[in-house]
Each structure stands twice: as C-alpha cells, then as structure tokens.
Amino acid sequence: MPGANTQFSIAVHVLAAIAHFNGTFTSEHLAGSVNANPVFVKRILVKLSKANLVDSTVGKSGGYALARDPESISLLDIYSAVTPPEPFAIHTYPARGDCVVSRNIKDVLGEVRAEAQVVLEGELRRTSLADVVAKIRARPI
C-alpha cells in the first residue's frame, strides 16, 4: 500500500507556526519546526503562496508570512492548495460480464468515494487555521 500524502499536515503545521508566532519565517526555520527537509517544506510553501495563503518576501529579512487572517483561512483552503490525492483509488481491472460484483463495484465505490470527499471537505471547511492555533495554545506545554 502506498504511503500517505503528508503535504496537507505539513502545510497546516507551517501555517499554524506562522499564525501562532505571528511573524515572517524562512522555509528553513519552518522546516525545523516540522523536522523535515527544507526543500520539501519550500515546495509546500510555494503551493501555499500560489493559493494566496502566504506572502513571500525575498532578501536578507525575507521569508513567509500569512497573507490573510487565520480566521479567514479554512483547512479546506489549505487542503485545496496542496491538492492531495482522493481518499482512495478504485482499481482499473476490467469488469467480468458474468459477475454482478465485478460489473458494479467501480460505480458503487465511486459513489462512496464521492460521498466521503463531501464529508471530508465539509469538516475542513468548518475548521479555520485560527481554530487549530487555539487548540494548540490550549494544550499544556
């Protein structure tokens, strides 16, 4: 089974760090918080910049800062920015005409997948980056 895509959780992590500390940070600094490769984190930050979730500045004091208030950034905004794969893939083996399961499983699973995606996106839409930061701040140090 292929590994899970971690871009969404890393994107939320770096945005929560920027929001929590309310500042401008380099990709190297943010990668340190994630404890991940700075090049990988930079690729995610580029996607977040293209989605207008972060502003980037160049130069000696450059880095990444939030482009909007954390209250106005939903987890769905972040999820959409990093375009993760669908919840699960449906196999591409040809259907057998003599088997009712084989003839129908792809359509049925396609419907389940679509419904799961709607539920996931609804939950992500209801949660803001500010909500995530508030939950982090509420935890013991």
mmCIF file of N, CA and C in Angstrom:
data_model
loop_
_atom_site.group_PDB
_atom_site.id
_atom_site.type_symbol
_atom_site.label_atom_id
_atom_site.label_comp_id
_atom_site.label_asym_id
_atom_site.label_seq_id
_atom_site.Cartn_x
_atom_site.Cartn_y
_atom_site.Cartn_z
ATOM 1 N N MET A 1 0.846 -1.174 0.000
ATOM 2 C CA MET A 1 0.000 0.000 0.000
ATOM 3 C C MET A 1 0.896 1.243 0.000
ATOM 4 N N PRO A 2 0.621 2.212 -0.866
ATOM 5 C CA PRO A 2 1.465 3.393 -0.919
ATOM 6 C C PRO A 2 1.338 4.210 0.354
ATOM 7 N N GLY A 3 2.396 4.973 0.646
ATOM 8 C CA GLY A 3 2.400 5.826 1.823
ATOM 9 C C GLY A 3 1.399 6.960 1.685
ATOM 10 N N ALA A 4 0.965 7.466 2.805
ATOM 11 C CA ALA A 4 0.009 8.572 2.819
ATOM 12 C C ALA A 4 0.698 9.865 2.391
ATOM 13 N N ASN A 5 -0.078 10.737 1.785
ATOM 14 C CA ASN A 5 0.418 12.041 1.396
ATOM 15 C C ASN A 5 0.413 12.941 2.631
ATOM 16 N N THR A 6 1.562 13.462 3.006
ATOM 17 C CA THR A 6 1.679 14.283 4.215
ATOM 18 C C THR A 6 1.682 15.777 3.930
ATOM 19 N N GLN A 7 1.515 16.169 2.670
ATOM 20 C CA GLN A 7 1.602 17.594 2.347
ATOM 21 C C GLN A 7 0.579 18.433 3.097
ATOM 22 N N PHE A 8 -0.648 17.922 3.252
ATOM 23 C CA PHE A 8 -1.673 18.682 3.952
ATOM 24 C C PHE A 8 -1.266 18.934 5.401
ATOM 25 N N SER A 9 -0.849 17.886 6.109
ATOM 26 C CA SER A 9 -0.498 18.071 7.519
ATOM 27 C C SER A 9 0.720 18.968 7.676
ATOM 28 N N ILE A 10 1.655 18.899 6.754
ATOM 29 C CA ILE A 10 2.827 19.783 6.821
ATOM 30 C C ILE A 10 2.409 21.221 6.521
ATOM 31 N N ALA A 11 1.515 21.404 5.560
ATOM 32 C CA ALA A 11 1.031 22.752 5.249
ATOM 33 C C ALA A 11 0.319 23.363 6.450
ATOM 34 N N VAL A 12 -0.532 22.583 7.113
ATOM 35 C CA VAL A 12 -1.210 23.086 8.315
ATOM 36 C C VAL A 12 -0.178 23.401 9.393
ATOM 37 N N HIS A 13 0.810 22.550 9.543
ATOM 38 C CA HIS A 13 1.862 22.747 10.547
ATOM 39 C C HIS A 13 2.568 24.087 10.337
ATOM 40 N N VAL A 14 3.049 24.332 9.118
ATOM 41 C CA VAL A 14 3.812 25.564 8.895
ATOM 42 C C VAL A 14 2.916 26.798 9.022
ATOM 43 N N LEU A 15 1.678 26.712 8.552
ATOM 44 C CA LEU A 15 0.779 27.858 8.684
ATOM 45 C C LEU A 15 0.418 28.098 10.144
ATOM 46 N N ALA A 16 0.226 27.037 10.912
ATOM 47 C CA ALA A 16 -0.055 27.196 12.343
ATOM 48 C C ALA A 16 1.136 27.830 13.058
ATOM 49 N N ALA A 17 2.341 27.448 12.680
ATOM 50 C CA ALA A 17 3.531 28.047 13.291
ATOM 51 C C ALA A 17 3.606 29.538 12.970
ATOM 52 N N ILE A 18 3.370 29.887 11.719
ATOM 53 C CA ILE A 18 3.394 31.304 11.333
ATOM 54 C C ILE A 18 2.313 32.065 12.104
ATOM 55 N N ALA A 19 1.106 31.486 12.191
ATOM 56 C CA ALA A 19 -0.002 32.157 12.881
ATOM 57 C C ALA A 19 0.256 32.248 14.386
ATOM 58 N N HIS A 20 0.753 31.176 14.968
ATOM 59 C CA HIS A 20 0.990 31.155 16.416
ATOM 60 C C HIS A 20 2.006 32.212 16.829
ATOM 61 N N PHE A 21 3.100 32.276 16.084
ATOM 62 C CA PHE A 21 4.162 33.217 16.437
ATOM 63 C C PHE A 21 3.996 34.572 15.758
ATOM 64 N N ASN A 22 2.988 34.674 14.858
ATOM 65 C CA ASN A 22 2.646 35.930 14.197
ATOM 66 C C ASN A 22 3.881 36.642 13.635
ATOM 67 N N GLY A 23 4.540 35.988 12.698
ATOM 68 C CA GLY A 23 5.736 36.588 12.144
ATOM 69 C C GLY A 23 6.019 36.118 10.736
ATOM 70 N N THR A 24 7.225 36.440 10.304
ATOM 71 C CA THR A 24 7.732 36.035 8.996
ATOM 72 C C THR A 24 8.886 35.079 9.239
ATOM 73 N N PHE A 25 8.850 33.934 8.559
ATOM 74 C CA PHE A 25 9.839 32.900 8.810
ATOM 75 C C PHE A 25 10.384 32.347 7.503
ATOM 76 N N THR A 26 11.632 31.946 7.523
ATOM 77 C CA THR A 26 12.235 31.317 6.352
ATOM 78 C C THR A 26 11.738 29.879 6.248
ATOM 79 N N SER A 27 11.872 29.321 5.056
ATOM 80 C CA SER A 27 11.484 27.925 4.882
ATOM 81 C C SER A 27 12.362 27.012 5.739
ATOM 82 N N GLU A 28 13.607 27.395 5.947
ATOM 83 C CA GLU A 28 14.498 26.590 6.784
ATOM 84 C C GLU A 28 14.012 26.574 8.233
ATOM 85 N N HIS A 29 13.595 27.738 8.723
ATOM 86 C CA HIS A 29 13.088 27.823 10.089
ATOM 87 C C HIS A 29 11.829 26.975 10.238
ATOM 88 N N LEU A 30 10.917 27.096 9.284
ATOM 89 C CA LEU A 30 9.676 26.326 9.334
ATOM 90 C C LEU A 30 9.951 24.829 9.195
ATOM 91 N N ALA A 31 10.912 24.467 8.354
ATOM 92 C CA ALA A 31 11.284 23.054 8.208
ATOM 93 C C ALA A 31 11.822 22.514 9.533
ATOM 94 N N GLY A 32 12.495 23.375 10.290
ATOM 95 C CA GLY A 32 12.983 22.972 11.608
ATOM 96 C C GLY A 32 11.838 22.635 12.550
ATOM 97 N N SER A 33 10.758 23.399 12.486
ATOM 98 C CA SER A 33 9.594 23.118 13.315
ATOM 99 C C SER A 33 8.962 21.779 12.935
ATOM 100 N N VAL A 34 8.884 21.528 11.637
ATOM 101 C CA VAL A 34 8.309 20.265 11.153
ATOM 102 C C VAL A 34 9.283 19.106 11.371
ATOM 103 N N ASN A 35 10.579 19.431 11.412
ATOM 104 C CA ASN A 35 11.656 18.440 11.460
ATOM 105 C C ASN A 35 11.680 17.661 10.148
ATOM 106 N N ALA A 36 11.597 18.433 9.045
ATOM 107 C CA ALA A 36 11.554 17.852 7.704
ATOM 108 C C ALA A 36 12.588 18.532 6.825
ATOM 109 N N ASN A 37 12.779 17.975 5.660
ATOM 110 C CA ASN A 37 13.713 18.520 4.685
ATOM 111 C C ASN A 37 13.252 19.913 4.239
ATOM 112 N N PRO A 38 14.119 20.930 4.314
ATOM 113 C CA PRO A 38 13.732 22.287 3.926
ATOM 114 C C PRO A 38 13.264 22.392 2.469
ATOM 115 N N VAL A 39 13.820 21.595 1.586
ATOM 116 C CA VAL A 39 13.407 21.646 0.178
ATOM 117 C C VAL A 39 11.960 21.177 0.041
ATOM 118 N N PHE A 40 11.590 20.134 0.761
ATOM 119 C CA PHE A 40 10.221 19.628 0.724
ATOM 120 C C PHE A 40 9.250 20.671 1.287
ATOM 121 N N VAL A 41 9.624 21.298 2.397
ATOM 122 C CA VAL A 41 8.775 22.329 3.006
ATOM 123 C C VAL A 41 8.674 23.530 2.072
ATOM 124 N N LYS A 42 9.749 23.882 1.418
ATOM 125 C CA LYS A 42 9.723 25.012 0.473
ATOM 126 C C LYS A 42 8.741 24.736 -0.670
ATOM 127 N N ARG A 43 8.711 23.508 -1.167
ATOM 128 C CA ARG A 43 7.761 23.155 -2.237
ATOM 129 C C ARG A 43 6.314 23.361 -1.776
ATOM 130 N N ILE A 44 6.041 23.007 -0.547
ATOM 131 C CA ILE A 44 4.699 23.207 0.005
ATOM 132 C C ILE A 44 4.414 24.691 0.161
ATOM 133 N N LEU A 45 5.394 25.452 0.628
ATOM 134 C CA LEU A 45 5.213 26.899 0.787
ATOM 135 C C LEU A 45 4.951 27.583 -0.555
ATOM 136 N N VAL A 46 5.559 27.093 -1.609
ATOM 137 C CA VAL A 46 5.299 27.638 -2.950
ATOM 138 C C VAL A 46 3.841 27.412 -3.320
ATOM 139 N N LYS A 47 3.316 26.223 -3.036
ATOM 140 C CA LYS A 47 1.901 25.946 -3.312
ATOM 141 C C LYS A 47 0.999 26.853 -2.479
ATOM 142 N N LEU A 48 1.358 27.066 -1.225
ATOM 143 C CA LEU A 48 0.563 27.941 -0.360
ATOM 144 C C LEU A 48 0.625 29.389 -0.842
ATOM 145 N N SER A 49 1.758 29.775 -1.391
ATOM 146 C CA SER A 49 1.899 31.124 -1.942
ATOM 147 C C SER A 49 1.033 31.286 -3.189
ATOM 148 N N LYS A 50 1.044 30.291 -4.056
ATOM 149 C CA LYS A 50 0.212 30.344 -5.268
ATOM 150 C C LYS A 50 -1.274 30.397 -4.926
ATOM 151 N N ALA A 51 -1.659 29.820 -3.789
ATOM 152 C CA ALA A 51 -3.053 29.830 -3.346
ATOM 153 C C ALA A 51 -3.377 31.090 -2.534
ATOM 154 N N ASN A 52 -2.434 32.011 -2.455
ATOM 155 C CA ASN A 52 -2.599 33.268 -1.707
ATOM 156 C C ASN A 52 -2.880 33.044 -0.221
ATOM 157 N N LEU A 53 -2.263 32.027 0.340
ATOM 158 C CA LEU A 53 -2.374 31.785 1.773
ATOM 159 C C LEU A 53 -1.175 32.341 2.529
ATOM 160 N N VAL A 54 -0.036 32.436 1.843
ATOM 161 C CA VAL A 54 1.146 33.077 2.424
ATOM 162 C C VAL A 54 1.697 34.095 1.433
ATOM 163 N N ASP A 55 2.332 35.108 1.991
ATOM 164 C CA ASP A 55 3.090 36.075 1.199
ATOM 165 C C ASP A 55 4.556 35.747 1.390
ATOM 166 N N SER A 56 5.320 35.848 0.321
ATOM 167 C CA SER A 56 6.751 35.602 0.440
ATOM 168 C C SER A 56 7.503 36.867 0.069
ATOM 169 N N THR A 57 8.559 37.099 0.808
ATOM 170 C CA THR A 57 9.449 38.229 0.512
ATOM 171 C C THR A 57 10.856 37.680 0.375
ATOM 172 N N VAL A 58 11.614 38.307 -0.500
ATOM 173 C CA VAL A 58 12.987 37.876 -0.732
ATOM 174 C C VAL A 58 13.938 38.831 -0.038
ATOM 175 N N GLY A 59 15.157 38.405 0.077
ATOM 176 C CA GLY A 59 16.176 39.248 0.686
ATOM 177 C C GLY A 59 16.592 38.742 2.046
ATOM 178 N N LYS A 60 17.488 39.512 2.653
ATOM 179 C CA LYS A 60 18.075 39.110 3.926
ATOM 180 C C LYS A 60 17.021 38.894 5.019
ATOM 181 N N SER A 61 16.023 39.731 5.057
ATOM 182 C CA SER A 61 14.987 39.591 6.082
ATOM 183 C C SER A 61 13.704 38.990 5.504
ATOM 184 N N GLY A 62 13.838 38.295 4.394
ATOM 185 C CA GLY A 62 12.679 37.712 3.728
ATOM 186 C C GLY A 62 12.193 36.443 4.390
ATOM 187 N N GLY A 63 11.080 35.970 3.876
ATOM 188 C CA GLY A 63 10.510 34.734 4.388
ATOM 189 C C GLY A 63 9.044 34.657 4.038
ATOM 190 N N TYR A 64 8.318 33.907 4.831
ATOM 191 C CA TYR A 64 6.899 33.657 4.591
ATOM 192 C C TYR A 64 6.084 34.170 5.763
ATOM 193 N N ALA A 65 4.982 34.838 5.428
ATOM 194 C CA ALA A 65 4.024 35.329 6.417
ATOM 195 C C ALA A 65 2.627 35.018 5.904
ATOM 196 N N LEU A 66 1.662 34.999 6.792
ATOM 197 C CA LEU A 66 0.284 34.751 6.371
ATOM 198 C C LEU A 66 -0.196 35.880 5.468
ATOM 199 N N ALA A 67 -0.911 35.519 4.433
ATOM 200 C CA ALA A 67 -1.472 36.505 3.511
ATOM 201 C C ALA A 67 -2.833 36.998 3.996
ATOM 202 N N ARG A 68 -3.462 36.223 4.898
ATOM 203 C CA ARG A 68 -4.781 36.574 5.421
ATOM 204 C C ARG A 68 -4.825 36.265 6.910
ATOM 205 N N ASP A 69 -5.836 36.769 7.561
ATOM 206 C CA ASP A 69 -6.029 36.448 8.971
ATOM 207 C C ASP A 69 -6.287 34.947 9.125
ATOM 208 N N PRO A 70 -5.780 34.341 10.191
ATOM 209 C CA PRO A 70 -6.002 32.909 10.404
ATOM 210 C C PRO A 70 -7.482 32.530 10.472
ATOM 211 N N GLU A 71 -8.328 33.450 10.917
ATOM 212 C CA GLU A 71 -9.761 33.183 10.989
ATOM 213 C C GLU A 71 -10.371 32.991 9.606
ATOM 214 N N SER A 72 -9.755 33.600 8.595
ATOM 215 C CA SER A 72 -10.312 33.540 7.242
ATOM 216 C C SER A 72 -9.699 32.434 6.385
ATOM 217 N N ILE A 73 -8.816 31.643 6.969
ATOM 218 C CA ILE A 73 -8.191 30.525 6.252
ATOM 219 C C ILE A 73 -8.780 29.235 6.794
ATOM 220 N N SER A 74 -9.521 28.532 5.972
ATOM 221 C CA SER A 74 -10.091 27.252 6.402
ATOM 222 C C SER A 74 -9.109 26.123 6.092
ATOM 223 N N LEU A 75 -9.304 25.018 6.774
ATOM 224 C CA LEU A 75 -8.484 23.848 6.450
ATOM 225 C C LEU A 75 -8.770 23.376 5.033
ATOM 226 N N LEU A 76 -9.967 23.647 4.525
ATOM 227 C CA LEU A 76 -10.261 23.307 3.134
ATOM 228 C C LEU A 76 -9.425 24.153 2.181
ATOM 229 N N ASP A 77 -9.201 25.427 2.524
ATOM 230 C CA ASP A 77 -8.322 26.269 1.702
ATOM 231 C C ASP A 77 -6.930 25.649 1.607
ATOM 232 N N ILE A 78 -6.444 25.190 2.738
ATOM 233 C CA ILE A 78 -5.102 24.593 2.794
ATOM 234 C C ILE A 78 -5.087 23.264 2.035
ATOM 235 N N TYR A 79 -6.083 22.438 2.280
ATOM 236 C CA TYR A 79 -6.213 21.141 1.615
ATOM 237 C C TYR A 79 -6.239 21.331 0.098
ATOM 238 N N SER A 80 -7.019 22.291 -0.354
ATOM 239 C CA SER A 80 -7.121 22.558 -1.792
ATOM 240 C C SER A 80 -5.806 23.070 -2.374
ATOM 241 N N ALA A 81 -5.054 23.817 -1.585
ATOM 242 C CA ALA A 81 -3.792 24.383 -2.070
ATOM 243 C C ALA A 81 -2.750 23.310 -2.354
ATOM 244 N N VAL A 82 -2.740 22.267 -1.557
ATOM 245 C CA VAL A 82 -1.707 21.238 -1.742
ATOM 246 C C VAL A 82 -2.206 20.055 -2.560
ATOM 247 N N THR A 83 -3.454 20.102 -2.985
ATOM 248 C CA THR A 83 -4.079 19.099 -3.853
ATOM 249 C C THR A 83 -3.663 17.654 -3.550
ATOM 250 N N PRO A 84 -4.096 17.156 -2.386
ATOM 251 C CA PRO A 84 -3.781 15.760 -2.087
ATOM 252 C C PRO A 84 -4.599 14.822 -2.960
ATOM 253 N N PRO A 85 -4.234 13.561 -2.985
ATOM 254 C CA PRO A 85 -4.989 12.607 -3.791
ATOM 255 C C PRO A 85 -6.374 12.365 -3.193
ATOM 256 N N GLU A 86 -7.219 11.723 -3.965
ATOM 257 C CA GLU A 86 -8.547 11.368 -3.477
ATOM 258 C C GLU A 86 -8.415 10.398 -2.303
ATOM 259 N N PRO A 87 -9.498 10.247 -1.506
ATOM 260 C CA PRO A 87 -9.405 9.400 -0.304
ATOM 261 C C PRO A 87 -8.920 7.977 -0.579
ATOM 262 N N PHE A 88 -9.321 7.409 -1.711
ATOM 263 C CA PHE A 88 -8.837 6.079 -2.091
ATOM 264 C C PHE A 88 -8.999 5.923 -3.591
ATOM 265 N N ALA A 89 -8.214 5.022 -4.141
ATOM 266 C CA ALA A 89 -8.265 4.758 -5.580
ATOM 267 C C ALA A 89 -9.107 3.516 -5.846
ATOM 268 N N ILE A 90 -9.716 3.516 -6.992
ATOM 269 C CA ILE A 90 -10.510 2.367 -7.416
ATOM 270 C C ILE A 90 -9.700 1.602 -8.464
ATOM 271 N N HIS A 91 -9.617 0.313 -8.304
ATOM 272 C CA HIS A 91 -8.791 -0.485 -9.216
ATOM 273 C C HIS A 91 -9.279 -0.338 -10.663
ATOM 274 N N THR A 92 -8.378 -0.614 -11.581
ATOM 275 C CA THR A 92 -8.688 -0.441 -13.006
ATOM 276 C C THR A 92 -8.780 -1.764 -13.751
ATOM 277 N N TYR A 93 -8.879 -2.860 -13.022
ATOM 278 C CA TYR A 93 -9.007 -4.149 -13.693
ATOM 279 C C TYR A 93 -10.323 -4.192 -14.456
ATOM 280 N N PRO A 94 -10.336 -4.834 -15.630
ATOM 281 C CA PRO A 94 -11.580 -4.893 -16.410
ATOM 282 C C PRO A 94 -12.658 -5.689 -15.684
ATOM 283 N N ALA A 95 -13.902 -5.255 -15.875
ATOM 284 C CA ALA A 95 -15.032 -5.945 -15.261
ATOM 285 C C ALA A 95 -15.293 -7.264 -15.990
ATOM 286 N N ARG A 96 -15.729 -8.242 -15.226
ATOM 287 C CA ARG A 96 -16.151 -9.525 -15.804
ATOM 288 C C ARG A 96 -17.654 -9.460 -15.991
ATOM 289 N N GLY A 97 -18.106 -9.676 -17.196
ATOM 290 C CA GLY A 97 -19.526 -9.589 -17.515
ATOM 291 C C GLY A 97 -20.391 -10.606 -16.813
ATOM 292 N N ASP A 98 -19.785 -11.717 -16.391
ATOM 293 C CA ASP A 98 -20.581 -12.771 -15.758
ATOM 294 C C ASP A 98 -20.643 -12.634 -14.236
ATOM 295 N N CYS A 99 -20.135 -11.541 -13.692
ATOM 296 C CA CYS A 99 -20.112 -11.347 -12.235
ATOM 297 C C CYS A 99 -20.778 -10.016 -11.884
ATOM 298 N N VAL A 100 -21.862 -10.068 -11.134
ATOM 299 C CA VAL A 100 -22.600 -8.862 -10.761
ATOM 300 C C VAL A 100 -21.736 -7.913 -9.919
ATOM 301 N N VAL A 101 -20.889 -8.452 -9.067
ATOM 302 C CA VAL A 101 -19.999 -7.606 -8.262
ATOM 303 C C VAL A 101 -19.000 -6.906 -9.171
ATOM 304 N N SER A 102 -18.362 -7.654 -10.029
ATOM 305 C CA SER A 102 -17.371 -7.104 -10.940
ATOM 306 C C SER A 102 -17.960 -6.008 -11.823
ATOM 307 N N ARG A 103 -19.191 -6.195 -12.287
ATOM 308 C CA ARG A 103 -19.835 -5.218 -13.169
ATOM 309 C C ARG A 103 -20.207 -3.924 -12.447
ATOM 310 N N ASN A 104 -20.386 -3.976 -11.132
ATOM 311 C CA ASN A 104 -20.932 -2.825 -10.412
ATOM 312 C C ASN A 104 -20.040 -2.202 -9.349
ATOM 313 N N ILE A 105 -18.985 -2.883 -8.964
ATOM 314 C CA ILE A 105 -18.191 -2.415 -7.821
ATOM 315 C C ILE A 105 -17.576 -1.036 -8.056
ATOM 316 N N LYS A 106 -17.100 -0.763 -9.250
ATOM 317 C CA LYS A 106 -16.460 0.530 -9.507
ATOM 318 C C LYS A 106 -17.452 1.680 -9.359
ATOM 319 N N ASP A 107 -18.650 1.515 -9.873
ATOM 320 C CA ASP A 107 -19.659 2.568 -9.733
ATOM 321 C C ASP A 107 -20.035 2.782 -8.272
ATOM 322 N N VAL A 108 -20.239 1.682 -7.553
ATOM 323 C CA VAL A 108 -20.636 1.785 -6.147
ATOM 324 C C VAL A 108 -19.524 2.436 -5.326
ATOM 325 N N LEU A 109 -18.295 1.979 -5.524
ATOM 326 C CA LEU A 109 -17.181 2.581 -4.784
ATOM 327 C C LEU A 109 -16.965 4.037 -5.193
ATOM 328 N N GLY A 110 -17.218 4.368 -6.442
ATOM 329 C CA GLY A 110 -17.121 5.759 -6.889
ATOM 330 C C GLY A 110 -18.094 6.650 -6.144
ATOM 331 N N GLU A 111 -19.302 6.138 -5.914
ATOM 332 C CA GLU A 111 -20.297 6.891 -5.144
ATOM 333 C C GLU A 111 -19.860 7.052 -3.689
ATOM 334 N N VAL A 112 -19.323 5.987 -3.097
ATOM 335 C CA VAL A 112 -18.839 6.047 -1.719
ATOM 336 C C VAL A 112 -17.702 7.053 -1.611
ATOM 337 N N ARG A 113 -16.785 7.007 -2.563
ATOM 338 C CA ARG A 113 -15.652 7.925 -2.551
ATOM 339 C C ARG A 113 -16.128 9.365 -2.656
ATOM 340 N N ALA A 114 -17.080 9.637 -3.542
ATOM 341 C CA ALA A 114 -17.599 10.992 -3.709
ATOM 342 C C ALA A 114 -18.268 11.479 -2.424
ATOM 343 N N GLU A 115 -19.035 10.615 -1.775
ATOM 344 C CA GLU A 115 -19.691 10.983 -0.513
ATOM 345 C C GLU A 115 -18.656 11.238 0.582
ATOM 346 N N ALA A 116 -17.617 10.421 0.641
ATOM 347 C CA ALA A 116 -16.560 10.604 1.639
ATOM 348 C C ALA A 116 -15.846 11.938 1.417
ATOM 349 N N GLN A 117 -15.619 12.282 0.163
ATOM 350 C CA GLN A 117 -14.958 13.545 -0.157
ATOM 351 C C GLN A 117 -15.813 14.733 0.292
ATOM 352 N N VAL A 118 -17.117 14.644 0.093
ATOM 353 C CA VAL A 118 -18.024 15.723 0.519
ATOM 354 C C VAL A 118 -17.966 15.897 2.040
ATOM 355 N N VAL A 119 -18.012 14.787 2.767
ATOM 356 C CA VAL A 119 -17.951 14.847 4.231
ATOM 357 C C VAL A 119 -16.620 15.443 4.678
ATOM 358 N N LEU A 120 -15.521 14.969 4.098
ATOM 359 C CA LEU A 120 -14.197 15.476 4.444
ATOM 360 C C LEU A 120 -14.116 16.981 4.200
ATOM 361 N N GLU A 121 -14.526 17.418 3.026
ATOM 362 C CA GLU A 121 -14.440 18.830 2.696
ATOM 363 C C GLU A 121 -15.342 19.674 3.597
ATOM 364 N N GLY A 122 -16.488 19.147 3.988
ATOM 365 C CA GLY A 122 -17.365 19.871 4.905
ATOM 366 C C GLY A 122 -16.704 20.101 6.252
ATOM 367 N N GLU A 123 -16.065 19.067 6.774
ATOM 368 C CA GLU A 123 -15.358 19.200 8.053
ATOM 369 C C GLU A 123 -14.201 20.189 7.942
ATOM 370 N N LEU A 124 -13.456 20.103 6.860
ATOM 371 C CA LEU A 124 -12.320 21.015 6.676
ATOM 372 C C LEU A 124 -12.791 22.456 6.501
ATOM 373 N N ARG A 125 -13.916 22.640 5.860
ATOM 374 C CA ARG A 125 -14.475 23.987 5.645
ATOM 375 C C ARG A 125 -14.870 24.626 6.980
ATOM 376 N N ARG A 126 -15.342 23.822 7.929
ATOM 377 C CA ARG A 126 -15.808 24.330 9.222
ATOM 378 C C ARG A 126 -14.673 24.694 10.177
ATOM 379 N N THR A 127 -13.474 24.255 9.889
ATOM 380 C CA THR A 127 -12.349 24.482 10.797
ATOM 381 C C THR A 127 -11.393 25.492 10.195
ATOM 382 N N SER A 128 -11.098 26.538 10.965
ATOM 383 C CA SER A 128 -10.170 27.563 10.477
ATOM 384 C C SER A 128 -8.768 27.320 11.035
ATOM 385 N N LEU A 129 -7.817 27.982 10.427
ATOM 386 C CA LEU A 129 -6.450 27.943 10.939
ATOM 387 C C LEU A 129 -6.421 28.507 12.361
ATOM 388 N N ALA A 130 -7.228 29.528 12.624
ATOM 389 C CA ALA A 130 -7.307 30.093 13.981
ATOM 390 C C ALA A 130 -7.799 29.045 14.975
ATOM 391 N N ASP A 131 -8.744 28.187 14.565
ATOM 392 C CA ASP A 131 -9.216 27.109 15.442
ATOM 393 C C ASP A 131 -8.076 26.162 15.795
ATOM 394 N N VAL A 132 -7.267 25.826 14.803
ATOM 395 C CA VAL A 132 -6.129 24.921 15.027
ATOM 396 C C VAL A 132 -5.151 25.555 16.008
ATOM 397 N N VAL A 133 -4.822 26.821 15.788
ATOM 398 C CA VAL A 133 -3.873 27.513 16.671
ATOM 399 C C VAL A 133 -4.436 27.603 18.092
ATOM 400 N N ALA A 134 -5.733 27.888 18.218
ATOM 401 C CA ALA A 134 -6.348 27.952 19.553
ATOM 402 C C ALA A 134 -6.246 26.607 20.267
ATOM 403 N N LYS A 135 -6.445 25.518 19.559
ATOM 404 C CA LYS A 135 -6.327 24.194 20.171
ATOM 405 C C LYS A 135 -4.889 23.894 20.575
ATOM 406 N N ILE A 136 -3.938 24.343 19.764
ATOM 407 C CA ILE A 136 -2.530 24.155 20.103
ATOM 408 C C ILE A 136 -2.192 24.945 21.385
ATOM 409 N N ARG A 137 -2.645 26.186 21.422
ATOM 410 C CA ARG A 137 -2.374 27.041 22.588
ATOM 411 C C ARG A 137 -3.033 26.521 23.854
ATOM 412 N N ALA A 138 -4.132 25.808 23.733
ATOM 413 C CA ALA A 138 -4.849 25.280 24.889
ATOM 414 C C ALA A 138 -4.176 24.046 25.485
ATOM 415 N N ARG A 139 -3.260 23.461 24.769
ATOM 416 C CA ARG A 139 -2.584 22.249 25.255
ATOM 417 C C ARG A 139 -1.486 22.630 26.257
ATOM 418 N N PRO A 140 -1.215 21.735 27.175
ATOM 419 C CA PRO A 140 -0.115 22.019 28.131
ATOM 420 C C PRO A 140 1.225 22.032 27.411
ATOM 421 N N ILE A 141 2.102 22.811 27.925
ATOM 422 C CA ILE A 141 3.434 22.953 27.306
ATOM 423 C C ILE A 141 4.278 21.743 27.525
#
